[in-house]
Coordinates of C-alpha atoms and ligand atoms in Angstrom, one line a residue:
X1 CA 9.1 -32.8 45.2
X2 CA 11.8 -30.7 43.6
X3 CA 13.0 -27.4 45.0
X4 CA 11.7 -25.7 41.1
X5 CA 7.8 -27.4 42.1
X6 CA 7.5 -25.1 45.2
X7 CA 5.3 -21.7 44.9
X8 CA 7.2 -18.6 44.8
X9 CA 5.5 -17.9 48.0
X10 CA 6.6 -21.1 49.8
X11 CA 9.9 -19.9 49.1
X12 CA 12.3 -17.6 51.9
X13 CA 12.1 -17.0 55.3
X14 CA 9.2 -18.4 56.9
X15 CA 8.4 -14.5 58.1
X16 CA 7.3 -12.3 54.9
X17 CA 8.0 -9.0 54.2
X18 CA 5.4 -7.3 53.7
X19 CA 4.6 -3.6 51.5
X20 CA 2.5 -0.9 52.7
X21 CA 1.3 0.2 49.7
X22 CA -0.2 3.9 51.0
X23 CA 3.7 5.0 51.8
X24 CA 4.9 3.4 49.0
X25 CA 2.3 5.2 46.2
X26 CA 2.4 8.6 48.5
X27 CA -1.4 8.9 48.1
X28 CA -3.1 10.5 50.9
X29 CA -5.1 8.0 52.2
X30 CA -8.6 10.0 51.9
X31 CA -7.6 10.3 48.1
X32 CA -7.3 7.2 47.6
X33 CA -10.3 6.2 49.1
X34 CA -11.9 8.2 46.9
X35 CA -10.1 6.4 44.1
X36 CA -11.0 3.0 45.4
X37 CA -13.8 1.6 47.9
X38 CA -11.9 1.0 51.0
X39 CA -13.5 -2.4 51.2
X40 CA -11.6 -3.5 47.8
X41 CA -8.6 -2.4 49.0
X42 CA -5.6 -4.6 50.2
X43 CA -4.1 -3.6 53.6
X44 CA -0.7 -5.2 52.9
X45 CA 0.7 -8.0 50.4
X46 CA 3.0 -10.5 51.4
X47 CA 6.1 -10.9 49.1
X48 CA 8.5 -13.4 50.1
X49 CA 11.9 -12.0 51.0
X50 CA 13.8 -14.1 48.3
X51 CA 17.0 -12.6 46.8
X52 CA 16.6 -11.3 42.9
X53 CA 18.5 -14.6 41.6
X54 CA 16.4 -16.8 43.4
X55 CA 13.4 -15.3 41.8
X56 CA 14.7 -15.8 38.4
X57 CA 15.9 -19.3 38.8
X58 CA 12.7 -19.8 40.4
X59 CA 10.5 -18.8 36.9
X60 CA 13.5 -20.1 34.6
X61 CA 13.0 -23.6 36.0
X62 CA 9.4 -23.5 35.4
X63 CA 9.8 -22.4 32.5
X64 CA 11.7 -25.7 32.2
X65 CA 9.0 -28.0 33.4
X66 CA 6.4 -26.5 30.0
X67 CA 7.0 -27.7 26.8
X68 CA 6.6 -25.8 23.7
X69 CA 7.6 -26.4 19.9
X70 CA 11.3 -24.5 21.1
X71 CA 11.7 -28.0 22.6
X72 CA 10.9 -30.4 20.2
X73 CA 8.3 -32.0 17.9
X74 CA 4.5 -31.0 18.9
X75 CA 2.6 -33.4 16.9
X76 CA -0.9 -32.3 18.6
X77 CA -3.5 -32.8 15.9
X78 CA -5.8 -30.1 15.1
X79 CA -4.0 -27.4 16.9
X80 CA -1.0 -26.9 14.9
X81 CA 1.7 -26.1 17.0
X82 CA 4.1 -25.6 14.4
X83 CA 7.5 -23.0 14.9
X84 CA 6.8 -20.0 14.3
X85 CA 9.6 -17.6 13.3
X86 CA 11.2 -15.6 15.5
X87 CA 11.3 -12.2 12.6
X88 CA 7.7 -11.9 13.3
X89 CA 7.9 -11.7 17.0
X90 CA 10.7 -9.3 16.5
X91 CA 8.6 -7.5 13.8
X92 CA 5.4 -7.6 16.1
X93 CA 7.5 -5.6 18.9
X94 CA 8.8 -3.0 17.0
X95 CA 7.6 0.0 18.7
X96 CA 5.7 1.8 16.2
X97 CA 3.7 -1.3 16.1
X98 CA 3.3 -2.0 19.8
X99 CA 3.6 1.3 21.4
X100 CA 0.7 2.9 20.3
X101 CA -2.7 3.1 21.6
X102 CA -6.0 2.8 19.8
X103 CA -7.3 6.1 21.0
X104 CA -4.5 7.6 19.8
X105 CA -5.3 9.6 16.6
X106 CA -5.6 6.7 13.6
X107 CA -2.5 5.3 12.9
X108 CA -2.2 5.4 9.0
X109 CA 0.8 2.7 8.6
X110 CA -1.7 0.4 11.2
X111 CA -4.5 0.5 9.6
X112 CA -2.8 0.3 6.5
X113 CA -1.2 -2.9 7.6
X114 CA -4.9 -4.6 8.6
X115 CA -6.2 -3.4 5.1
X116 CA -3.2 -4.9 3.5
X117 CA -3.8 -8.3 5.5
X118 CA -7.2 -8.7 4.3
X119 CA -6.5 -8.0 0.8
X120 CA -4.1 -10.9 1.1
X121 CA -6.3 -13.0 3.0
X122 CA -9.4 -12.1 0.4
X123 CA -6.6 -13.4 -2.1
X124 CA -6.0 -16.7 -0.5
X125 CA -9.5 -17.7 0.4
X126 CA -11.2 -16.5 -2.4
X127 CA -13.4 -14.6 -0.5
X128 CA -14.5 -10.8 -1.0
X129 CA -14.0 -9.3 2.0
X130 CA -12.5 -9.6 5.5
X131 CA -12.8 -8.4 9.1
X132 CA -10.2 -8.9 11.3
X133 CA -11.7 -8.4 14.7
X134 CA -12.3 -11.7 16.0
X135 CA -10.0 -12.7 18.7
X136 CA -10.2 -16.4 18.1
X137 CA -11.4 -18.9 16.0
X138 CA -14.5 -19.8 18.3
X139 CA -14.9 -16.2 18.4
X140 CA -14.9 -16.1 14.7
X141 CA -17.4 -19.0 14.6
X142 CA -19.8 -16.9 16.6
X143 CA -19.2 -14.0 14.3
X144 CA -19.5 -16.1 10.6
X145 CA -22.9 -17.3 12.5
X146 CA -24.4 -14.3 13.7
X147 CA -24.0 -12.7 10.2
X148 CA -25.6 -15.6 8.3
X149 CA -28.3 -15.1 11.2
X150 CA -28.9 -11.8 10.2
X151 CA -28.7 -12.1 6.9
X152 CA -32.1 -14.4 6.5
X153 CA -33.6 -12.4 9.4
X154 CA -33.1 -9.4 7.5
X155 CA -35.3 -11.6 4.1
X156 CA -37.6 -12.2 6.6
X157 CA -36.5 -16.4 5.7
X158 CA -37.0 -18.3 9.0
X159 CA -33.8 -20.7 8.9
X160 CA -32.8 -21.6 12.1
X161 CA -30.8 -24.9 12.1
X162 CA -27.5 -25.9 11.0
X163 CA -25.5 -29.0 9.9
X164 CA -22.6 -29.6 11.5
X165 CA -20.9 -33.3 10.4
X166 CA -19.9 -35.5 13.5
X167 CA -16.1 -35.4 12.9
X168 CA -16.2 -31.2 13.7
X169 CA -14.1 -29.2 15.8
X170 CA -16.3 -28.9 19.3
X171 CA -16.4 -25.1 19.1
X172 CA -18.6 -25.8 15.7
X173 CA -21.7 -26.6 17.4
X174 CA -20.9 -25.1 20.6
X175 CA -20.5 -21.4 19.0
X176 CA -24.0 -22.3 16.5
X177 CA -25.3 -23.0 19.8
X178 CA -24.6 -19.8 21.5
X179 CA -25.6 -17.6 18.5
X180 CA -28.9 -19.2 18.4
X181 CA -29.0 -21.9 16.0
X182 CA -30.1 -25.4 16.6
X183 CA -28.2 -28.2 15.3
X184 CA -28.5 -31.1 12.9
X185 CA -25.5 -33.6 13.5
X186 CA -24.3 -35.2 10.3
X187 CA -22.9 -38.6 10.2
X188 CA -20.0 -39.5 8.2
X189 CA -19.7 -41.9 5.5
X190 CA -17.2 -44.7 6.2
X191 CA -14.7 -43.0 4.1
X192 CA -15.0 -39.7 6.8
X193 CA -16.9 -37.4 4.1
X194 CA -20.1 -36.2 4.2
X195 CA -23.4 -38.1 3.2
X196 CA -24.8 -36.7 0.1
X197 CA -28.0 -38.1 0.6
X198 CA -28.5 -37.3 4.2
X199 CA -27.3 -33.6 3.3
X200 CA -29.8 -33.6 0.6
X201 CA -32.3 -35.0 2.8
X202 CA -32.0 -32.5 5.8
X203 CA -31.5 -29.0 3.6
X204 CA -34.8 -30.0 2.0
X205 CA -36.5 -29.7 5.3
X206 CA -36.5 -25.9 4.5
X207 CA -35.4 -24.5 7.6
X208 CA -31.8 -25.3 7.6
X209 CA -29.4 -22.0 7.4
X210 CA -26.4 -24.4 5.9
X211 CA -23.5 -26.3 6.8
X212 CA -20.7 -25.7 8.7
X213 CA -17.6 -27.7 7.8
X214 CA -13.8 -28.1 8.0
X215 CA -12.5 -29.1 5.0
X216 CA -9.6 -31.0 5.2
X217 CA -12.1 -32.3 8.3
X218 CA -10.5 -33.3 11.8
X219 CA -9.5 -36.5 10.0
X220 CA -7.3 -34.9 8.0
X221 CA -9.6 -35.8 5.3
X222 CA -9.9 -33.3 2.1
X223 CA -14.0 -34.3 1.0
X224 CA -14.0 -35.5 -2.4
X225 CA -17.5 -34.1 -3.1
X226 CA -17.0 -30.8 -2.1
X227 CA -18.5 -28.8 -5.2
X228 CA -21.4 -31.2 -5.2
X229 CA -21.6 -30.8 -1.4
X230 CA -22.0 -26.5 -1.6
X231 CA -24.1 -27.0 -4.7
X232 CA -26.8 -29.1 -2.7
X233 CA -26.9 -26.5 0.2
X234 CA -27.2 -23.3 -2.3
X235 CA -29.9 -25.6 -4.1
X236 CA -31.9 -25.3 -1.1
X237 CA -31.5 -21.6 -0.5
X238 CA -28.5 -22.0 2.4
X239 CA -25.2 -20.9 3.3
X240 CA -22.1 -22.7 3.6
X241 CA -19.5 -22.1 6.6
X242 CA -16.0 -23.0 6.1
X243 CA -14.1 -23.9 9.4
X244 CA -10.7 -22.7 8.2
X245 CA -8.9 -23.1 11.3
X246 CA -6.2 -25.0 10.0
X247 CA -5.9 -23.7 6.4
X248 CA -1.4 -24.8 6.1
X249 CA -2.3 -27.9 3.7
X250 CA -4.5 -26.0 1.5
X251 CA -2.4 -22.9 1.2
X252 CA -1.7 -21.5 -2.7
X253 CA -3.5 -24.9 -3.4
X254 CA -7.3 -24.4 -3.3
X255 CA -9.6 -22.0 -1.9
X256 CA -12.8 -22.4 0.0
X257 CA -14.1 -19.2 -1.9
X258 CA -13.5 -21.6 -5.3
X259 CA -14.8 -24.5 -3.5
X260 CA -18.3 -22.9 -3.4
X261 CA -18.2 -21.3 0.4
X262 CA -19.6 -17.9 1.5
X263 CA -18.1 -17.7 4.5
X264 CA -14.9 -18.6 5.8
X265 CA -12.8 -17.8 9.5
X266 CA -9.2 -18.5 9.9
X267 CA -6.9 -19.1 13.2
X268 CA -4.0 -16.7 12.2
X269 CA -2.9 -17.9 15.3
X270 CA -2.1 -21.7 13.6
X271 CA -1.8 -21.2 10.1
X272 CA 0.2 -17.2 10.1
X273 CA 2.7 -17.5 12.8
X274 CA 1.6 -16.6 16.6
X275 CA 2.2 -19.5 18.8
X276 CA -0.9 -21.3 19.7
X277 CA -2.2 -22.6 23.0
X278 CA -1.3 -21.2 26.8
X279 CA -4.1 -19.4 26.1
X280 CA -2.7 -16.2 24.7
X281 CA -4.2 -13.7 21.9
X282 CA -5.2 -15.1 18.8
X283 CA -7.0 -14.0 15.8
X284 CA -9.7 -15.5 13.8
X285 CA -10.6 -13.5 10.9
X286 CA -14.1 -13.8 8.9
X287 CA -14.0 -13.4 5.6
X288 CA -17.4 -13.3 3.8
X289 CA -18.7 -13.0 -0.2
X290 CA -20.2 -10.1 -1.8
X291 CA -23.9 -10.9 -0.6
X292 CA -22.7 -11.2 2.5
X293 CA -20.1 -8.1 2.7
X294 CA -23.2 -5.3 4.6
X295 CA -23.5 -8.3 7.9
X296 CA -19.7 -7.7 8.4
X297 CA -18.8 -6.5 12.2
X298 CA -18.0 -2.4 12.1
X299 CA -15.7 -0.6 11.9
X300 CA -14.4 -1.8 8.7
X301 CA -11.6 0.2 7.3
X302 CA -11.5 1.8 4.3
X303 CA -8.9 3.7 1.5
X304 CA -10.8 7.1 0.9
X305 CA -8.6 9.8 -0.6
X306 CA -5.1 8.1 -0.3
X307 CA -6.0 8.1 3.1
X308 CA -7.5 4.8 5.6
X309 CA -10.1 5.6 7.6
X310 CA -13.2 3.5 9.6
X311 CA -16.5 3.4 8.1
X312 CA -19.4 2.6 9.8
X313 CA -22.0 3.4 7.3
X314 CA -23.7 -0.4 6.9
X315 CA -26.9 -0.3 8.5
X316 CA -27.2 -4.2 8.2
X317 CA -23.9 -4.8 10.3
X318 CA -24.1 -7.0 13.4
X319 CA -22.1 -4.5 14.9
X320 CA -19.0 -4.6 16.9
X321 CA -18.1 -8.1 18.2
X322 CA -14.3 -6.8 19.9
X323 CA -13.3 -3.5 21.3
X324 CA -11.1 -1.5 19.0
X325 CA -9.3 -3.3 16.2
X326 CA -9.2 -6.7 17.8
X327 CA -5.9 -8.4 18.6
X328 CA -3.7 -5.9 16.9
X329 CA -0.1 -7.4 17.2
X330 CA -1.5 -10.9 16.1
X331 CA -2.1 -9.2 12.7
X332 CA 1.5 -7.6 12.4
X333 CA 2.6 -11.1 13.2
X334 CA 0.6 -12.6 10.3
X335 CA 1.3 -9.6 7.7
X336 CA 4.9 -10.6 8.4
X337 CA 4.7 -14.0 8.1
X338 CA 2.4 -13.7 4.5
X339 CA 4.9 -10.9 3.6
X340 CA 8.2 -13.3 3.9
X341 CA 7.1 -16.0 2.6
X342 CA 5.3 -15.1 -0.2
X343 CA 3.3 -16.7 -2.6
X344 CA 5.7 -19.3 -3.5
X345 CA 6.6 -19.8 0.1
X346 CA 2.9 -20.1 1.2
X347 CA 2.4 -22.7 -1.3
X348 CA 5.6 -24.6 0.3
X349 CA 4.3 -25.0 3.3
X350 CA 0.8 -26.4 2.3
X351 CA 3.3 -29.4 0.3
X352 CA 5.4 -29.4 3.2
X353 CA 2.6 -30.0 5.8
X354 CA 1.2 -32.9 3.4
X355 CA 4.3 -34.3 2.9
X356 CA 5.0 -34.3 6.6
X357 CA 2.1 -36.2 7.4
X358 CA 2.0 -38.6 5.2
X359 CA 5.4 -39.7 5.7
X360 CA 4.2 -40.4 9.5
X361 CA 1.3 -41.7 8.6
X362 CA 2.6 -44.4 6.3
X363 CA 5.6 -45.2 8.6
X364 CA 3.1 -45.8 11.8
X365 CA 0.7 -47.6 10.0
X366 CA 3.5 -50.1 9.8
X367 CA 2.7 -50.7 14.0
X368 CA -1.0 -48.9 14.5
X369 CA -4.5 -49.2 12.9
X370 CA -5.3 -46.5 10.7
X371 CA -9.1 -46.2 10.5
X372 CA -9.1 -44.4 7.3
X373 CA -6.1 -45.0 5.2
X374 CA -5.8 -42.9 2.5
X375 CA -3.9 -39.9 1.4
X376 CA -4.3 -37.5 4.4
X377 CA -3.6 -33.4 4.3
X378 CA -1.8 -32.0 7.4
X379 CA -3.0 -34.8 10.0
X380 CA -4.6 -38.4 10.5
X381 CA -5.7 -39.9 13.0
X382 CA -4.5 -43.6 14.4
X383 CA -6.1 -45.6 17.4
X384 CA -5.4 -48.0 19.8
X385 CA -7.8 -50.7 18.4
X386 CA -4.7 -53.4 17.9
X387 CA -2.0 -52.2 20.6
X388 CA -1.7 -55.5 22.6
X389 CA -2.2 -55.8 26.4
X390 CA -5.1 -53.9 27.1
X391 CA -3.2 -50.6 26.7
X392 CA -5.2 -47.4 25.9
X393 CA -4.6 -44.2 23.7
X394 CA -3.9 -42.5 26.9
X395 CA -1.2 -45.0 28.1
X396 CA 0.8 -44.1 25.0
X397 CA 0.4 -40.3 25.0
X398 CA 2.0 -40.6 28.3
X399 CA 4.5 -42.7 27.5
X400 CA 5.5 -40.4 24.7
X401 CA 6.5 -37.7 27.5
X402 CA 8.8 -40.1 29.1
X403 CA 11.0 -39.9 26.0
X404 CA 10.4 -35.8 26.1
X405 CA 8.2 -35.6 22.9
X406 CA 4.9 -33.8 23.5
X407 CA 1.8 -36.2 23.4
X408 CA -0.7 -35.9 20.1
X409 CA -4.2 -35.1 20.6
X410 CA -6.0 -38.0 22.0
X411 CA -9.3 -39.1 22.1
X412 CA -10.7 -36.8 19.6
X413 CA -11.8 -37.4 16.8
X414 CA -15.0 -38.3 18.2
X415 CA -15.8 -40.9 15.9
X416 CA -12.8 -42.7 15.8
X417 CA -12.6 -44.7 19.2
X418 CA -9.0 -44.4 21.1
X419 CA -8.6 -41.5 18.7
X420 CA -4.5 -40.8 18.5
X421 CA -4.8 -37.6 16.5
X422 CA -1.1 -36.3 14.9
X423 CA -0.4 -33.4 13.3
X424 CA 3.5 -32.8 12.3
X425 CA 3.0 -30.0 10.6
X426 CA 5.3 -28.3 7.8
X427 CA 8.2 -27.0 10.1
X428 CA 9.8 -30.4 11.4
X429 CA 12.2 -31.6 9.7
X430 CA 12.8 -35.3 8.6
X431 CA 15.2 -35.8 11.7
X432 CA 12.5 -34.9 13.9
X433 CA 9.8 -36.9 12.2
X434 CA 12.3 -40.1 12.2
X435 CA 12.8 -39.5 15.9
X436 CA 9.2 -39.0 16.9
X437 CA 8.5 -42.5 14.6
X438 CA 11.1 -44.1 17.0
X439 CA 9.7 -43.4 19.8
X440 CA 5.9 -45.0 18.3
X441 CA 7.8 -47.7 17.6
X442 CA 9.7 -48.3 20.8
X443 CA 6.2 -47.7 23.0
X444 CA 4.7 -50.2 20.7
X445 CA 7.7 -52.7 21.5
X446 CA 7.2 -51.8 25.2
X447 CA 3.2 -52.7 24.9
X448 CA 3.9 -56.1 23.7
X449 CA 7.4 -56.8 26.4
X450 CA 7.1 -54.6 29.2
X451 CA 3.1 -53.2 29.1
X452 CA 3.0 -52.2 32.9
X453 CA 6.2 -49.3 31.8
X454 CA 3.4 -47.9 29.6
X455 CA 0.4 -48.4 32.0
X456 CA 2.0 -46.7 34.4
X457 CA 3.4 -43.9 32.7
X458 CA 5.2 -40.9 32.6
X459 CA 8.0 -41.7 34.8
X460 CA 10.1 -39.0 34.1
X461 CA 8.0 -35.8 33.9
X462 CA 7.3 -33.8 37.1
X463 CA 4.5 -34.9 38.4
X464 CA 2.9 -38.7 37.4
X465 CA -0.4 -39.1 36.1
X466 CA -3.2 -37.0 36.9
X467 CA -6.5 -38.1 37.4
X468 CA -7.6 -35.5 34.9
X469 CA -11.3 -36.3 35.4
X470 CA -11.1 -35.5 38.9
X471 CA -9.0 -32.3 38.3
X472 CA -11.3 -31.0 35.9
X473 CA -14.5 -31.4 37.9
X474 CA -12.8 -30.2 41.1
X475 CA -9.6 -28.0 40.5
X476 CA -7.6 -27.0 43.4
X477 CA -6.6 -23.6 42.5
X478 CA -4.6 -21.3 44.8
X479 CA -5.7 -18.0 46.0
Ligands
PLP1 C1 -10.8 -27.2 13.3 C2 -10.9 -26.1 14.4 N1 -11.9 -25.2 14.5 C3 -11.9 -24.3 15.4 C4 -11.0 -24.2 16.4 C5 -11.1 -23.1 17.4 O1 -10.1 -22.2 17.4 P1 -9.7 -21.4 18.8 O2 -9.0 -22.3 19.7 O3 -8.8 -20.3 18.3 O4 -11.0 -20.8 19.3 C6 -9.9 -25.1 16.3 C7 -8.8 -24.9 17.4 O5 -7.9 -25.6 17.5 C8 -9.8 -26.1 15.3 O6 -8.8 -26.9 15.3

């Protein structure tokens, strides 16, 4: 084990120092019992008595041992790890932004800011109105749902299914789940679209509250039928959801407002800057149409005599779903990413994304099976249905770390077996994409000359191969 893989607290002499906090707060004692139960509170806390370099060599070599996009390509499909620019971090920090506090009096250049966002975002979904206080894009799921639960509850319609296609995100169902729906799972065509006929099928049992779907889908398949596909649910008196969690190949391009959706939640923390994963903040938006504008989570904020203000006068709202204004800094973060790039620019990156991944796409395919080979948006998926010698989707992803390239998703799609799941997104260059083919194609040489190299990767990462079943089910965690 490496000096860096030690705990901070395994570090120093064997003896720690340890703080009395009551002399070093100079609280009297009965006062701060008072404060706190003396039953919560900790006598003494052992620091280690490192010197301050070690400390910091300590946390930059750990720092060493994550990988991020700073590092190199990140193809992980579906989660869109693209670079984000550094302006809007700098933007995010600047201290009118982040050194203000939501019970200070209302912050007119703030809440100017969040109104301006979800004009912009209205614009480029083609939706009618926005709230901006979901802090994810689950917790926007549970949001979109709970408004189209209330909004047959309040015309007394009993709908209380959904349908949810097989190749959807896992938080689809799960968050229908939690906000009380049941749900219908839709199998998809051979082609990875959705069955007209089984769609038609299910919305005419009467009870169904719509369809949720990502469209491009998790394939990184944009459904041909999509008009016909809203028509048939609004036929049968439902509502269509748009997953728009990974909106970059559709930016400027199309919008799911156009494409017949009422309701649609983004990840600004994928598509408008913010780094995603390590799970920090996000922000998943909900935008909704007209009919559905009164359901919307309050406060909403509003322009009323030059001046923004909340309003809270809906009595139909589902009320608030986040304290305050959600996951404020996210929101500067996307404002200054929509703001520098522009229209033009926005539209750049949905071409760029494309571009990106079909370039990979048809330069793997050389090597790997492509279940579904066709013109892709931002991903597609390959498996390991012909790699030779037995070796699996997970073999490879961990081979890929041995050459210092972050692994693609694997194993999802559901419906594609050995799923290998890239997504380059619109920020690597073609350097980077011809590296990250090199490597495919020297793993792919290794499975067919020197398979046990790949079976028995990583090598050179540090720690080897986890048994991540047995880590999930029981995690060691230290106290
Ligand atoms: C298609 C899709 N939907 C929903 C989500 C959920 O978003 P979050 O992780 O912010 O909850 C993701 C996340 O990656 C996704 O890719």
């Amino acid at each position: 084990m490496r000096e860096g893989k030690k705990l901070i607290f395994e570090k120093g002499k064997k003896e720690l120092k340890t703080l009395n906090f009551n002399a070093r707060l100079d609280i009297d004692p009965t006062e701060l019992n008072e404060l706190l139960p003396e039953s919560l509170q900790r006598k003494d806390i052992p620091i280690p008595d490192i010197p301050e370099v070690e400390i910091v060599r300590h946390y930059f070599n750990l720092s060493h041992d994550n990988y991020g996009v700073d590092f190199g390509i990140y193809p992980l499909g579906s989660c869109t790890m693209k670079y984000n620019p550094k302006i809007n971090e700098k933007i995010s920090r600047l201290s009118g932004f982040c050194q203000i506090h939501p019970l200070q009096e209302e912050n007119q250049g703030c809440l100017e800011l969040m109104n301006l966002l979800s004009r912009f975002l209205e614009e480029i979904t083609g939706m009618d109105a926005f709230t901006l206080q979901p802090a994810a894009g689950a917790h926007g799921e549970l949001t979109g749902l709970l408004i189209i639960k209330k909004y047959f509850e309040q015309e007394n319609r009993i709908k209380n299914k959904i349908l949810i296609p097989d190749s959807a995100h896992g938080t689809n169902p799960a968050s229908a789940k939690l906000a009380g729906f049941s749900i219908i799972e839709l199998q998809s065509t051979p082609e990875g679209e959705i069955p007209l006929d089984k769609l038609e099928f299910a919305m005419e049992e009467g009870d169904v509250a719509g369809l949720m779907l990502t469209n491009p889908n998790t394939l990184g398949l944009f459904d041909r039928n999509i008009e016909t596909i809203t028509k048939i649910v609004h036929d049968n008196g439902g509502l269509c959801y748009y997953d728009g969690a990974n909106l970059n190949p559709i930016l400027g391009k199309c919008r799911p407002g156009d494409m017949g959706f009422d309701i649609v939640h983004l990840n600004l923390h994928k598509t408008f800057s913010t780094p995603h994963g390590g799970g920090g903040p996000g922000a998943g938006p909900i935008g909704v149409k007209k009919k559905l504008l009164p359901f919307l989570p309050e406060p909403s904020i509003i322009a009323r005599k030059g001046r923004f203000t909340r309003d809270k006068s809906s009595t139909m709202s589902i009320g608030r779903i986040r304290s305050f204004w959600g996951n404020f800094g996210i929101l500067v973060r996307a404002f200054s990413y929509i703001r520098a790039l522009g229209a033009d620019g926005l539209k750049r990156v949905a071409e760029i994304s494309v571009l990106n991944a079909n370039y990979l796409r048809i330069k793997l395919k050389e090597k790997y099976h492509l279940p579904y080979d066709r013109w892709c948006m931002h991903e597609f998926v390959l498996s390991d249905k012909d790699v030779p010698n037995g070796i699996t989707t997970e073999d490879i992803a961990k081979r890929i770390l041995d050459y210092g390239i972050y692994g693609p998703t694997i194993y999802f799609p559901l419906i594609v077996s050995g799923a290998l799941m890239i997504e380059p997104t619109e920020t690597e260059s073609k350097d980077s994409l011809d590296h990250f083919i090199f490597v495919m194609n020297k793993i792919h040489e290794e499975c067919r000359e020197n398979p046990e190299i790949v079976k028995t990767a990583p090598h050179d990462t540090p720690i080897g191969r986890l048994d991540a079943v047995l880590a999930a089910r029981r995690p060691i965690l230290h106290d």
